[in-house]
Amino acid sequence: MTPSISPLDPPNSDSKATIPKSDDGALTSFDPKKLEYFHTQYPDYIAEEVDLPLWIDGVDTTYAPFIPTSTRRVLLALEMAHLTSEDKVLDVGSGDGRFCYAAVTFFGAQKAMGIECEQDLIEKSTELAQDLVDQGRISFERADLTNWRESSTMKSKEWSVIVVFLSPEGGDDMEEWLVQEFERGVRIVALVFDLKQLKGLHCSVEDSQEGIWIYEKQK
Ligand SMILES: C[S@@+](CC[C@H](N)C(=O)[O-])C[C@H]1O[C@@H](n2cnc3c(N)ncnc32)[C@H](O)[C@@H]1O
């Protein structure tokens, strides 16, 4: 049986009109209003119902199936990474694009890009973030991360934050690239699986209960 997942609630397109601001006006403070708004666009998913597939036949999702991070944990992880308007974010294995969307919408990141192997998810991500894609703030690239050595996106030195929610094998295979990016000052946000097996990284902030680890080079 092919496991699959579906939204708990259908996205409410009417709510796209206004993005609520924190009461104190701070972009990076965690605000329930932001979470509520975000959740209407990117609902959390439950197993056993059929909509977006976890595994798509014939496509190699070598490093992890599509299991999206909950909207609450996306905001928490980006806050723990101290995301600012200076940042350019790359999500390797971007699923439905929720990290890219939140980085730009709620933290004002300059730009965000997601690499994803599933065409269905690239289309879904683009649709969900259409306005920001049209403005050039967000983009999605269909590519296989196992080819990271050939990827011009991954070779690019413009990223300041990299998001990784992949199996430990994914981290191991990309070790050379992740350590090299970390060494040049990129913050790495790891979800569910920590990257402690990669000896070249230093974990600066962690919440192991939430499954969030931030790796940042000490100044
Ligand atoms: C656990 S999900 C994380 C999705 C998203 N980053 C999030 O946190 O909500 C992992 C994603 O990586 C993608 N993926 C797995 N192996 C990949 C590969 N070799 N190349 C590109 N994407 C891959 C999967 O299709 C899936 O969408």
Tab-separated table of C-alpha atoms in Angstrom, residues 111-211:
chain	number	residue	atom	x	y	z
A	111	LYS	CA	14.761	35.346	-0.856
A	112	ALA	CA	14.193	31.653	-0.441
A	113	MET	CA	14.594	28.660	-2.687
A	114	GLY	CA	13.456	25.076	-2.380
A	115	ILE	CA	14.996	22.079	-4.098
A	116	GLU	CA	12.592	19.192	-4.459
A	117	CYS	CA	12.552	16.031	-6.594
A	118	GLU	CA	8.781	15.580	-6.807
A	119	GLN	CA	7.117	17.472	-9.649
A	120	ASP	CA	3.730	17.407	-7.846
A	121	LEU	CA	5.288	19.136	-4.871
A	122	ILE	CA	7.070	21.716	-7.028
A	123	GLU	CA	3.712	22.603	-8.575
A	124	LYS	CA	1.977	22.695	-5.192
A	125	SER	CA	4.727	24.888	-3.708
A	126	THR	CA	4.579	27.305	-6.611
A	127	GLU	CA	0.812	27.570	-6.372
A	128	LEU	CA	0.852	28.169	-2.609
A	129	ALA	CA	3.514	30.894	-2.839
A	130	GLN	CA	2.460	32.231	-6.255
A	131	ASP	CA	2.625	35.958	-5.410
A	132	LEU	CA	6.130	35.689	-3.955
A	133	VAL	CA	7.251	33.480	-6.841
A	134	ASP	CA	5.984	36.141	-9.260
A	135	GLN	CA	7.930	38.787	-7.308
A	136	GLY	CA	11.122	36.721	-7.566
A	137	ARG	CA	11.416	36.327	-3.791
A	138	ILE	CA	10.767	32.575	-3.819
A	139	SER	CA	11.686	29.901	-6.344
A	140	PHE	CA	11.519	26.144	-6.533
A	141	GLU	CA	13.798	23.900	-8.521
A	142	ARG	CA	13.077	20.319	-9.411
A	143	ALA	CA	16.317	18.456	-8.827
A	144	ASP	CA	17.714	15.362	-7.192
A	145	LEU	CA	19.874	16.165	-4.175
A	146	THR	CA	21.983	13.077	-4.758
A	147	ASN	CA	23.559	15.128	-7.575
A	148	TRP	CA	24.611	17.924	-5.214
A	149	ARG	CA	28.135	18.078	-6.617
A	150	GLU	CA	26.760	19.106	-10.017
A	151	SER	CA	24.100	21.515	-8.707
A	152	SER	CA	24.776	25.184	-9.432
A	153	THR	CA	22.162	26.104	-6.799
A	154	MET	CA	23.989	24.150	-4.117
A	155	LYS	CA	27.386	25.415	-5.270
A	156	SER	CA	26.134	29.000	-5.044
A	157	LYS	CA	27.603	31.028	-2.195
A	158	GLU	CA	24.545	33.222	-1.753
A	159	TRP	CA	22.741	31.126	0.873
A	160	SER	CA	23.030	32.175	4.516
A	161	VAL	CA	20.618	29.580	5.947
A	162	ILE	CA	20.126	25.978	4.848
A	163	VAL	CA	17.146	23.904	6.003
A	164	VAL	CA	17.573	20.108	6.146
A	165	PHE	CA	14.761	17.710	6.990
A	166	LEU	CA	16.089	14.522	5.461
A	167	SER	CA	17.079	11.079	6.677
A	168	PRO	CA	20.494	10.660	8.344
A	169	GLU	CA	21.705	9.092	5.063
A	170	GLY	CA	20.919	12.390	3.334
A	171	GLY	CA	23.044	14.261	5.873
A	172	ASP	CA	25.862	11.754	5.490
A	173	ASP	CA	25.832	11.946	1.690
A	174	MET	CA	25.872	15.745	1.755
A	175	GLU	CA	28.427	15.963	4.584
A	176	GLU	CA	31.165	17.559	2.496
A	177	TRP	CA	28.800	20.240	1.191
A	178	LEU	CA	27.130	20.911	4.576
A	179	VAL	CA	30.439	21.223	6.430
A	180	GLN	CA	31.851	23.490	3.737
A	181	GLU	CA	28.766	25.754	3.912
A	182	PHE	CA	28.886	25.754	7.735
A	183	GLU	CA	32.573	26.725	7.613
A	184	ARG	CA	31.791	29.783	5.524
A	185	GLY	CA	29.212	30.929	8.092
A	186	VAL	CA	25.937	29.439	6.887
A	187	ARG	CA	23.453	28.534	9.644
A	188	ILE	CA	22.070	25.036	9.203
A	189	VAL	CA	18.590	24.225	10.487
A	190	ALA	CA	18.081	20.473	10.997
A	191	LEU	CA	14.648	18.989	11.599
A	192	VAL	CA	13.765	15.650	13.235
A	193	PHE	CA	17.211	14.146	12.614
A	194	ASP	CA	20.099	15.991	14.168
A	195	LEU	CA	23.353	16.212	12.240
A	196	LYS	CA	25.569	15.350	15.176
A	197	GLN	CA	27.222	12.574	13.185
A	198	LEU	CA	28.823	15.276	11.020
A	199	LYS	CA	31.908	16.070	13.034
A	200	GLY	CA	32.637	19.351	11.318
A	201	LEU	CA	29.429	21.028	12.583
A	202	HIS	CA	28.759	22.781	15.888
A	203	CYS	CA	25.233	22.840	17.314
A	204	SER	CA	24.586	26.293	18.793
A	205	VAL	CA	20.892	25.961	19.749
A	206	GLU	CA	18.769	22.877	20.105
A	207	ASP	CA	15.316	21.795	21.163
A	208	SER	CA	15.457	18.029	20.982
A	209	GLN	CA	11.836	17.653	22.107
A	210	GLU	CA	10.694	19.660	19.108
A	211	GLY	CA	13.334	18.027	16.910
